[in-house]
Coordinates of C-alpha atoms and ligand atoms in Angstrom, one line a residue:
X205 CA 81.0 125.0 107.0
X206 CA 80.2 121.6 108.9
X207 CA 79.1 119.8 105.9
X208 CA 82.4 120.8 104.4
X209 CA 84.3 120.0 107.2
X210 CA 82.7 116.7 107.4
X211 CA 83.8 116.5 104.0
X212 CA 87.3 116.9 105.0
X213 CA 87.4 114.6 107.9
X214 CA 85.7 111.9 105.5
X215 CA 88.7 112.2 103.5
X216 CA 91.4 112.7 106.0
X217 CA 90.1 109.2 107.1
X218 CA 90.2 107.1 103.7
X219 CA 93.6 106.4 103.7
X220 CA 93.1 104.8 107.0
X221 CA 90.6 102.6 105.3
X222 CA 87.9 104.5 106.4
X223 CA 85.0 105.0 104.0
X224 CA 82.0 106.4 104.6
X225 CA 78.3 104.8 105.7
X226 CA 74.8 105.4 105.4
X227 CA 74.2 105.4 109.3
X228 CA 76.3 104.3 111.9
X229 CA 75.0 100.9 112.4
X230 CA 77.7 98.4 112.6
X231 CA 80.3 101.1 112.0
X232 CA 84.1 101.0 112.9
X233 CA 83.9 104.9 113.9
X234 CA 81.2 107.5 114.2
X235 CA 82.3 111.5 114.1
X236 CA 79.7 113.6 115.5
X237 CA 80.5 117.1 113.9
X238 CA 78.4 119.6 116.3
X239 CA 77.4 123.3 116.3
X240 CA 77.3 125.4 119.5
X241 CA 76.0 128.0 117.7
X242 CA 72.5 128.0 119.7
X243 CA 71.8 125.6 123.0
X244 CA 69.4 123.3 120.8
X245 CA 72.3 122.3 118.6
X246 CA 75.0 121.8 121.2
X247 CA 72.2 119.8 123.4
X248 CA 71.3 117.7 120.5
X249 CA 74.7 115.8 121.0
X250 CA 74.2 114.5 123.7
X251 CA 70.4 112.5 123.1
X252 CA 72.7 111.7 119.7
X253 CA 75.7 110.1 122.1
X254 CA 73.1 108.3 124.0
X255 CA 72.0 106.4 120.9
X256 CA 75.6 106.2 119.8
X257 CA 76.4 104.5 122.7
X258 CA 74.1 101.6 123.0
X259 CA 75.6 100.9 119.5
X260 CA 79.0 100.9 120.6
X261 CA 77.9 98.5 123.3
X262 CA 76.1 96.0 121.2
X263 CA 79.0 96.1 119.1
X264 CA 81.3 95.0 122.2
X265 CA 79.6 92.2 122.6
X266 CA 80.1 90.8 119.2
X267 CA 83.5 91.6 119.6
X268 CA 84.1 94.8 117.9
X269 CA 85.3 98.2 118.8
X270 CA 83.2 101.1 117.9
X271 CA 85.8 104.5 117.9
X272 CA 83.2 107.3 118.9
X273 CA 84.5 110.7 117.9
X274 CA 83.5 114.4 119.0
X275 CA 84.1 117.2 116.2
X276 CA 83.3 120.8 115.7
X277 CA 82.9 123.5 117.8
X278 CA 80.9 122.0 121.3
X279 CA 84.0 120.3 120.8
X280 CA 86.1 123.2 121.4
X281 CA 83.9 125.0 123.6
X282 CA 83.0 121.8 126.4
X283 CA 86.5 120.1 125.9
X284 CA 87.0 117.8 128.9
X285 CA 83.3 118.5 129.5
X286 CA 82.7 115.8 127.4
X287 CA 84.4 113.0 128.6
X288 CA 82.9 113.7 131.9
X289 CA 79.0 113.5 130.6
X290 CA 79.6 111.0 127.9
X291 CA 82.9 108.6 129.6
X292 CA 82.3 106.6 126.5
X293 CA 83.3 108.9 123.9
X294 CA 87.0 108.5 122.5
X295 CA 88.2 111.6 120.9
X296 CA 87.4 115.2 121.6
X297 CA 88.6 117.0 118.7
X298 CA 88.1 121.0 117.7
X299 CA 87.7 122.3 114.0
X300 CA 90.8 124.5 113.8
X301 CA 92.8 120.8 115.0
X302 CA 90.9 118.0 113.0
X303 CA 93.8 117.5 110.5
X304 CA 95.4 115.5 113.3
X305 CA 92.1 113.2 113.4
X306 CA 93.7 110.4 111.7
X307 CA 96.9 110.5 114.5
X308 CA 94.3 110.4 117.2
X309 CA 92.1 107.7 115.3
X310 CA 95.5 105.2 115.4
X311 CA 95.9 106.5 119.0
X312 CA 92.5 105.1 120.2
X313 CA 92.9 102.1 118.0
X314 CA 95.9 101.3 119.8
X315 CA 94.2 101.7 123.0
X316 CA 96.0 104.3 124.4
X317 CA 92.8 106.3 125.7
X318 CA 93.8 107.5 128.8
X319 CA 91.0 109.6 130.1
X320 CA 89.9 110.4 126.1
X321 CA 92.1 111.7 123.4
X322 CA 91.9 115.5 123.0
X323 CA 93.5 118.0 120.6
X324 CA 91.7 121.3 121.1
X325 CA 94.8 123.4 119.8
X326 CA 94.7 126.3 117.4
X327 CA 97.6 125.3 114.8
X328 CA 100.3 127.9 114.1
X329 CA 99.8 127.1 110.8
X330 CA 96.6 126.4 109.6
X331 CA 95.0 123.4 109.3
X332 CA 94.4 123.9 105.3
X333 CA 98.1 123.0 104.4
X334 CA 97.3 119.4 106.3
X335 CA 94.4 118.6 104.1
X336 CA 94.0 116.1 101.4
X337 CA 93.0 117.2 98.1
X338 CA 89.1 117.8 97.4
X339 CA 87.6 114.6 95.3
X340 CA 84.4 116.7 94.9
X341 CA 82.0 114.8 92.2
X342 CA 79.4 117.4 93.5
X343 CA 77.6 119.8 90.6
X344 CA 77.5 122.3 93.7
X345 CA 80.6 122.3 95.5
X346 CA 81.9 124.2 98.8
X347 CA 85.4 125.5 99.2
X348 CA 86.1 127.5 102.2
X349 CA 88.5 130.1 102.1
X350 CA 88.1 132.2 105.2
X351 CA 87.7 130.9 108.7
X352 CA 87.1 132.3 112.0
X353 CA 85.8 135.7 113.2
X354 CA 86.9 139.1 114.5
X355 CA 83.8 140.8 115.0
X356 CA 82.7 139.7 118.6
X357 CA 78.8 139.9 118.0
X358 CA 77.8 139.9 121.5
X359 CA 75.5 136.9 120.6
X360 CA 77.7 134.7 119.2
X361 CA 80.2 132.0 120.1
X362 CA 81.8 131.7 116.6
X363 CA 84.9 133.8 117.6
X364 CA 85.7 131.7 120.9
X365 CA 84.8 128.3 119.0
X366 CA 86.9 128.9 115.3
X367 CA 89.3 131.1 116.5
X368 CA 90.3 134.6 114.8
X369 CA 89.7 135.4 111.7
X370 CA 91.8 133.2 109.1
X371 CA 92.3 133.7 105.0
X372 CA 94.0 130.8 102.4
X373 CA 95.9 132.0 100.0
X374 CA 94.8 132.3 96.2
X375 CA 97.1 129.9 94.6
X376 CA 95.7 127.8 97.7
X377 CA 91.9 128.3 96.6
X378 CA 92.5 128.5 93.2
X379 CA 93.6 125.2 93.1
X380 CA 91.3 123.9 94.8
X381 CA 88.4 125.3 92.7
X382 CA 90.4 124.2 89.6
X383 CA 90.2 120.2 91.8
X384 CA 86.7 120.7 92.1
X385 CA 85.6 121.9 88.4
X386 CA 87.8 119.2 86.6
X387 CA 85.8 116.3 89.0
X388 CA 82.1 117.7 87.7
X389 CA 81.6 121.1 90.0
X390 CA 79.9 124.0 88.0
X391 CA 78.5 125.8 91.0
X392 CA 81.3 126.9 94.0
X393 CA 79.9 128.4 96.9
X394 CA 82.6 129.9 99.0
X395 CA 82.5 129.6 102.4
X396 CA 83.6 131.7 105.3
X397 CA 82.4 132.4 108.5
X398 CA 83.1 136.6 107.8
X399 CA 83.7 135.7 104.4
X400 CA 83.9 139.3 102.5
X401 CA 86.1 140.2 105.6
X402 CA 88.8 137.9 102.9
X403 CA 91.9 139.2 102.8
X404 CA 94.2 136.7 101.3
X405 CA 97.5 136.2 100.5
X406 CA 97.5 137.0 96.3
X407 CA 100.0 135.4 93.8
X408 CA 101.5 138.8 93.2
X409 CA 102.2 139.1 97.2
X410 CA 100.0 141.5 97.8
X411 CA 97.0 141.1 99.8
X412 CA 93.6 140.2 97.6
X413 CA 90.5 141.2 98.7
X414 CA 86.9 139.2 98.2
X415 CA 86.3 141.3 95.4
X416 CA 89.5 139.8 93.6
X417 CA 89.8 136.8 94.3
X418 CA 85.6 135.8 92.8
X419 CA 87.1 137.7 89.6
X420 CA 89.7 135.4 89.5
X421 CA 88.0 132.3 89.9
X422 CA 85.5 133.4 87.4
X423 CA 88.1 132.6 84.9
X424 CA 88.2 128.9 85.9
X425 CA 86.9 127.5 82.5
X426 CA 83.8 125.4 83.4
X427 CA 83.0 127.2 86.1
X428 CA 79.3 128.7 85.7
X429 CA 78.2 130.1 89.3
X430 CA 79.9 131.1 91.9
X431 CA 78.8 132.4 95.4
X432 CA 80.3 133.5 99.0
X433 CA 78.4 132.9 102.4
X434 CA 78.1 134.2 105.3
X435 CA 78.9 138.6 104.8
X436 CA 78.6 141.1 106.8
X437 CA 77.1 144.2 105.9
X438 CA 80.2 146.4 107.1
X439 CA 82.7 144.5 105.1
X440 CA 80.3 145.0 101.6
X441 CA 83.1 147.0 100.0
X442 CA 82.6 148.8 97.1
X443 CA 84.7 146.7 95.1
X444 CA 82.6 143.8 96.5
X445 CA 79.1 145.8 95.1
X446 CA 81.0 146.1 91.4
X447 CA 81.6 142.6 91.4
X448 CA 77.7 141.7 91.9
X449 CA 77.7 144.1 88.5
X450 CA 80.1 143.6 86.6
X451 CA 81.1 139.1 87.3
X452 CA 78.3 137.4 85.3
X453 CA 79.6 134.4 87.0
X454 CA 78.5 136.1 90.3
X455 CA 74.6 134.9 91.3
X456 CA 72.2 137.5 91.7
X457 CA 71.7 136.2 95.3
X458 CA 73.2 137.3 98.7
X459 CA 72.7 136.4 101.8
X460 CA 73.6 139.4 103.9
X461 CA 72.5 138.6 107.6
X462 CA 70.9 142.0 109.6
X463 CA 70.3 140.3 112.8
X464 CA 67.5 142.9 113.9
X465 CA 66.1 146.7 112.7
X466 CA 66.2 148.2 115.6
X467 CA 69.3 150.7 116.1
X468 CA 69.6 150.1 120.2
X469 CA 69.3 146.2 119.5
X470 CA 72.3 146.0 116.9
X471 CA 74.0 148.5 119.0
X472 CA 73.9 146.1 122.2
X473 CA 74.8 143.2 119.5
X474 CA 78.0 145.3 118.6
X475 CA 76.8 144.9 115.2
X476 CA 78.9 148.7 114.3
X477 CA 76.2 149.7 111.8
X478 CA 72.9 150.6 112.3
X479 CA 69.8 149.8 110.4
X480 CA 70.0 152.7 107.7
X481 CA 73.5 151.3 106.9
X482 CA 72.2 148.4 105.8
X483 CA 69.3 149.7 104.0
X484 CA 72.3 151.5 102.3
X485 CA 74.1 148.5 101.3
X486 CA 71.0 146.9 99.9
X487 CA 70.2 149.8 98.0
X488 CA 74.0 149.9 96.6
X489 CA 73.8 146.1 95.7
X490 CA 70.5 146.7 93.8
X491 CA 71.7 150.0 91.7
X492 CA 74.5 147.8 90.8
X493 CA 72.8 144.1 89.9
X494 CA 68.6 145.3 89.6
X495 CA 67.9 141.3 89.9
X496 CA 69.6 140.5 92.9
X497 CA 67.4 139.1 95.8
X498 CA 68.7 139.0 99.9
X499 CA 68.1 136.0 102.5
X500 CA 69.1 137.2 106.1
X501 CA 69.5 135.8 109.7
X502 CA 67.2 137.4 112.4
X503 CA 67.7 137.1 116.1
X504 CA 64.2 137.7 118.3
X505 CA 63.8 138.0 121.9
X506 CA 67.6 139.8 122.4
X507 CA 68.1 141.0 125.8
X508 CA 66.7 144.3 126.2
X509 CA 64.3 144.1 122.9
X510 CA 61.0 145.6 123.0
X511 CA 57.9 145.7 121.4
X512 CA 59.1 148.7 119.7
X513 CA 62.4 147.3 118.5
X514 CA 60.6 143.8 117.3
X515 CA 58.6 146.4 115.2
X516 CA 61.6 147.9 114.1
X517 CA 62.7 144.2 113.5
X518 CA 59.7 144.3 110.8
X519 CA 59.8 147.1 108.9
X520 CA 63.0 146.8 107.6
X521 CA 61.6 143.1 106.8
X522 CA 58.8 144.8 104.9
X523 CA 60.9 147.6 103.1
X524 CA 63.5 145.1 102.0
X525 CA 61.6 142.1 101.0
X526 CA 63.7 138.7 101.2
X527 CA 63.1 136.0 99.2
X528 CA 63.9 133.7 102.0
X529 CA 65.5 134.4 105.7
X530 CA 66.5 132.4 108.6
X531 CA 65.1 133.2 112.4
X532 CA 65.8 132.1 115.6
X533 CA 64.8 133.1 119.2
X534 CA 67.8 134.7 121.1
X535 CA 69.6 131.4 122.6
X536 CA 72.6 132.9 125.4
X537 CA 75.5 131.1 124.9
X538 CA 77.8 130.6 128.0
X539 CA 81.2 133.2 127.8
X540 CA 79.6 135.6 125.0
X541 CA 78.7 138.9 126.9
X542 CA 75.0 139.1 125.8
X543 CA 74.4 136.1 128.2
X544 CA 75.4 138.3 131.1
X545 CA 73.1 141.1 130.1
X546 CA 70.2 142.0 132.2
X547 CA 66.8 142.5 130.6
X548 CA 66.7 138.6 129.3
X549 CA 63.4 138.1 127.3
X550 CA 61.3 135.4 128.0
X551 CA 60.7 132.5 126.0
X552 CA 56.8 132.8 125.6
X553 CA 57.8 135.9 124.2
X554 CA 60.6 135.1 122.2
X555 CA 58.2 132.3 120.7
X556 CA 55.1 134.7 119.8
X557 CA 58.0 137.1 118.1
X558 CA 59.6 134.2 116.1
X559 CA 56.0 133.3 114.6
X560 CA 55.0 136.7 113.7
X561 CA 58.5 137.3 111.9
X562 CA 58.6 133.8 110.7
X563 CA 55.1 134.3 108.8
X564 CA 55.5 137.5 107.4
X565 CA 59.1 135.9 105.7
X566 CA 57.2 132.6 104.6
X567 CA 54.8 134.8 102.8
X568 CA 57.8 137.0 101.7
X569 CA 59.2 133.7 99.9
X570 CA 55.9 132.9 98.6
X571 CA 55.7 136.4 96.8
X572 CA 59.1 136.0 95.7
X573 CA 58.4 132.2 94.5
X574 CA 55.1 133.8 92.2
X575 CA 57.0 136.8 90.8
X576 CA 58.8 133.9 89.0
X577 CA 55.7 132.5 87.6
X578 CA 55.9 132.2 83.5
X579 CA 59.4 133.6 83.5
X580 CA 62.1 131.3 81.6
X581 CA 64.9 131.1 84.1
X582 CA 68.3 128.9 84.6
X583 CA 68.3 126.2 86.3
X584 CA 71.6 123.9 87.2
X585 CA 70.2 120.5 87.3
X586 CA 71.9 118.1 89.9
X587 CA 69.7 115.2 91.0
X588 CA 67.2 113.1 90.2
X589 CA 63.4 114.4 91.8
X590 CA 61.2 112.4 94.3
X591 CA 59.4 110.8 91.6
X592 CA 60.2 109.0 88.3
X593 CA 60.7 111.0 85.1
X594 CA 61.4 114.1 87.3
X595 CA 65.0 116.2 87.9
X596 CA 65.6 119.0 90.3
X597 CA 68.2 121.5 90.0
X598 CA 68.4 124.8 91.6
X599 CA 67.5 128.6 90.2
X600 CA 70.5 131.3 90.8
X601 CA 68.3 132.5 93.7
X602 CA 68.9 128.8 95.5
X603 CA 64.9 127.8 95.0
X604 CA 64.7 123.6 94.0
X605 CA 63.2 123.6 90.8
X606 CA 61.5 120.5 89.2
X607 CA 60.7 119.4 86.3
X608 CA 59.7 116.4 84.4
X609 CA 62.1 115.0 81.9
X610 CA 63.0 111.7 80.9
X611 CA 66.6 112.7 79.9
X612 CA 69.1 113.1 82.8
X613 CA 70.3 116.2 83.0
X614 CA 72.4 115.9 86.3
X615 CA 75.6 118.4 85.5
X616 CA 73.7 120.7 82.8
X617 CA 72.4 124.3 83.0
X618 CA 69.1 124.2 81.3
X619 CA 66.1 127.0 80.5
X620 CA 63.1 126.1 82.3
X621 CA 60.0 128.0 81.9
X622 CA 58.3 128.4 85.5
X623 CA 54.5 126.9 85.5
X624 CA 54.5 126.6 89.5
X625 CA 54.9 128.2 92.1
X626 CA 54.9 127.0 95.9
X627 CA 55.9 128.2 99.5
X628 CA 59.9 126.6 98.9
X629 CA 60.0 125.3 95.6
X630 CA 59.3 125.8 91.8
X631 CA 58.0 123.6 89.1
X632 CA 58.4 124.2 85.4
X633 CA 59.1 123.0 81.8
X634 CA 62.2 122.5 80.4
X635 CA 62.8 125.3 76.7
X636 CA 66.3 124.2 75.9
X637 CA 69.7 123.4 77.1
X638 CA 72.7 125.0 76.5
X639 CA 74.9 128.7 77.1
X640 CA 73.3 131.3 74.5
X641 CA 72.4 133.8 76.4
X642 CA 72.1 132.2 79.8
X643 CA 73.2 135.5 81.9
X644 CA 70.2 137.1 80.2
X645 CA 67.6 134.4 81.8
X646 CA 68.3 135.0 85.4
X647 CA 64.6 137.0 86.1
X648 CA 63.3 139.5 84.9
X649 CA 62.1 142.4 87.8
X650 CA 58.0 142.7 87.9
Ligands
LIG929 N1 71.1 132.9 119.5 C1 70.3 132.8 118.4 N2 70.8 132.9 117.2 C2 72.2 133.0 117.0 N3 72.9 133.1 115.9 C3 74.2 133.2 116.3 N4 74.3 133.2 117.6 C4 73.0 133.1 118.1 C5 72.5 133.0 119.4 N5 73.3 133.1 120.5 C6 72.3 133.2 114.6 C7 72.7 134.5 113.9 C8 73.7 134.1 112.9 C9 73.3 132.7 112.5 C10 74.3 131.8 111.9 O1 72.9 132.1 113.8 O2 71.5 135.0 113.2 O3 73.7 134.9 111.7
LIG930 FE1 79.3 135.6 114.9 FE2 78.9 136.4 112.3 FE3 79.1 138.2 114.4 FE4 81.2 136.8 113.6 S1 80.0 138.4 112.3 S2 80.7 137.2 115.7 S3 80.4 134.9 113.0 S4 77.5 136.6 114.1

């Protein structure tokens, strides 16, 4: 979602004659577009600012004027907070409010910080109808449609930072995905925070669920994949689960975040499932679409988990088999109630967790990775590899492929037979280009 913000921001700012730069060297502005998601991230800022900063001064003394920026949601959560620890920033600006960057940019320009230029403000109309069009240019393009959450994990800060849950409008997205495939996008991952919580405005006037709205965008000519990040497992509809059979356009690949196994832990998380829920759903999903494959998030170290529950964590791990997952120790996160909670883990233990889950997923991935070994699968190329001669694309299941071709394929699906096999990535050797028959090439289940 930040990397499509930042997107957004880099365009809101062109017509001001701001274009963007490789580092922020010598640079007129630098936006810092932060997460608060765990304490690591929102900390990181602030080292960041420091380097920022000696910049902005050796920039003074030359004469220039370096406009330093705050985006995203530390934004929103520290406000003021910011000015106080870092005097020389310029702007403080929140994600549901940074349509009105460019105001704020002339603002500062003009000199008129007094005490730092702020707009923290949840819009009464969204932001979306303020931004410019996409230029995209991207193979693999983002296009959020959903914003904000109404779920209140107990962990988490995304419902204080981006606000209540939020859908666009079809026409809205649709046109935007239409942008996106007429400037080179064949791949549209759409983005919401609760994204299968959709529930957007339809054409007809009615209210269009996820489920809906992929099926109409699968009719965008041109457009070959299309995906949604982040669900959650108690908005996987039924509808939703037909889709996964029944859109070819639809990858085989969901990323369907758990959190933990154990029943007490997601209770305390106010997750409002429990564990055989979601074995349920996966179960559902793989009755419907035989080759799909799940990533998920897991949490270690939540207050109150034990031994027993960390085990819990890894069984489910075990029965569902990923073929990748992200994992992070428990980080509390001032206002969210779980940072209030008693029975706080500590961090040696949180760590010794985090490496035992972490292994058994990296060798998840890796068994995942070799069941691919010798099978032809579909690749969408998109850049050039690390070395000459070589171009790397990605495999419906999000694993960089490379393979060694003197053509540029950038832009073009291709059948690659797989010859390698590592911990993250594939190699193999390009069969042939074109559609016949692509949808039957995804993987075949060993
Ligand atoms: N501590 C650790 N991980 C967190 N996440 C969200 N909040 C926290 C937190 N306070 C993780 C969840 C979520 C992912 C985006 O970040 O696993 O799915
Ligand atoms: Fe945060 Fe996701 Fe829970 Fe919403 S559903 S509160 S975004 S972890």
């Amino acid at each position: 979602m930040n990397v499509y913000d930042s997107g957004k921001m880099a365009d809101l700012l062109a017509p001001l004659g701001f274009a963007e730069a490789l580092d922020y060297s010598d640079s007129d502005m630098v936006v810092l577009n932060t997460c608060h998601i765990r304490e690591k991230a929102a900390e990181k800022i602030y080292s960041e600012l420091g380097r920022i900063r000696q910049e902005k001064e050796r920039m003074k003394k030359s004469g220039r004027e370096m406009i330093i920026a705050v985006a995203g949601c530390v934004a929103q959560a520290e406000g003021h907070e910011i000015f106080a620890r870092a005097p020389f920033v310029d702007i403080v600006v929140g994600p549901q409010s940074y349509h009105r960057l460019p105001d704020l940019v002339k603002k500062a320009a003009n000199g008129k910080r007094v005490n730092g230029l702020i707009d923290l403000e949840f819009p009464e109309i969204s932001k979306f109808d303020s931004l410019p069009e996409p230029k995209g240019g991207n193979v693999s393009e983002f296009l959020s449609i959903q914003e904000g959450c109404d779920q209140f994990c107990t962990f988490c800060v995304v419902p204080y930072t981006r606000g209540a849950e939020y859908s666009r409008s079809v026409p809205e997205i649709h046109r935007e995905g239409l942008k996106l495939v007429e400037n080179g996008a064949m791949e549209i991952t759409l983005l919401g925070q609760n994204v299968n919580a959709y529930h957007g405005a339809g054409p007809d006037g009615e209210v269009w669920n996820l489920a809906k709205l992929i099926k109409h965008l699968a009719k965008i000519p041109g457009l070959k994949r299309i995906r949604y990040t982040t669900s959650h497992p108690l908005d996987m509809d039924d509808e939703l689960i037909a889709a996964h059979g029944a859109e070819e356009k639809l990858m085989p690949f969901l990323h369907l975040p758990v959190q933990s196994g154990s029943d007490k832990i997601l209770k305390a998380m106010n997750r409002k499932h429990d564990a055989d829920y979601y074995r349920k759903v996966i179960e559902k999903l793989r009755r419907t679409r035989p080759d799909i494959a799940f990533s998920s998030d897991f949490i270690v170290g939540f207050p109150g988990e034990s031994d027993a529950d960390f085990l819990a964590t890894l069984n489910l791990v075990k029965e569902v088999g990923y073929a990748q997952c992200y994992s992070f120790k428990y980080s509390p996160r001032p206002g969210t109630p779980a940072a209030d909670m008693d029975s706080q883990i500590p961090d040696e233990i949180k760590s010794e967790r985090l490496q035992v889950l972490q292994e058994l997923i990296a060798e998840q991935q890796r068994k995942f990775n070799e069941s691919c070994l010798a099978q032809e699968m579909e690749i969408l190329f998109d850049r050039k590899g690390k070395y000459a001669g070589q171009i790397m694309g990605k495999s419906a299941y999000m694993q960089s492929v490379h393979v060694n071709s003197a053509e540029d394929y950038a832009g073009r699906l291709a059948l690659v037979k797989i010859t390698m096999a590592r911990g993250s990535s594939l190699a193999g050797k390009m069969i042939e280009t074109g559609e016949e028959n692509r949808y039957n090439h995804i993987r075949k289940i060993v």
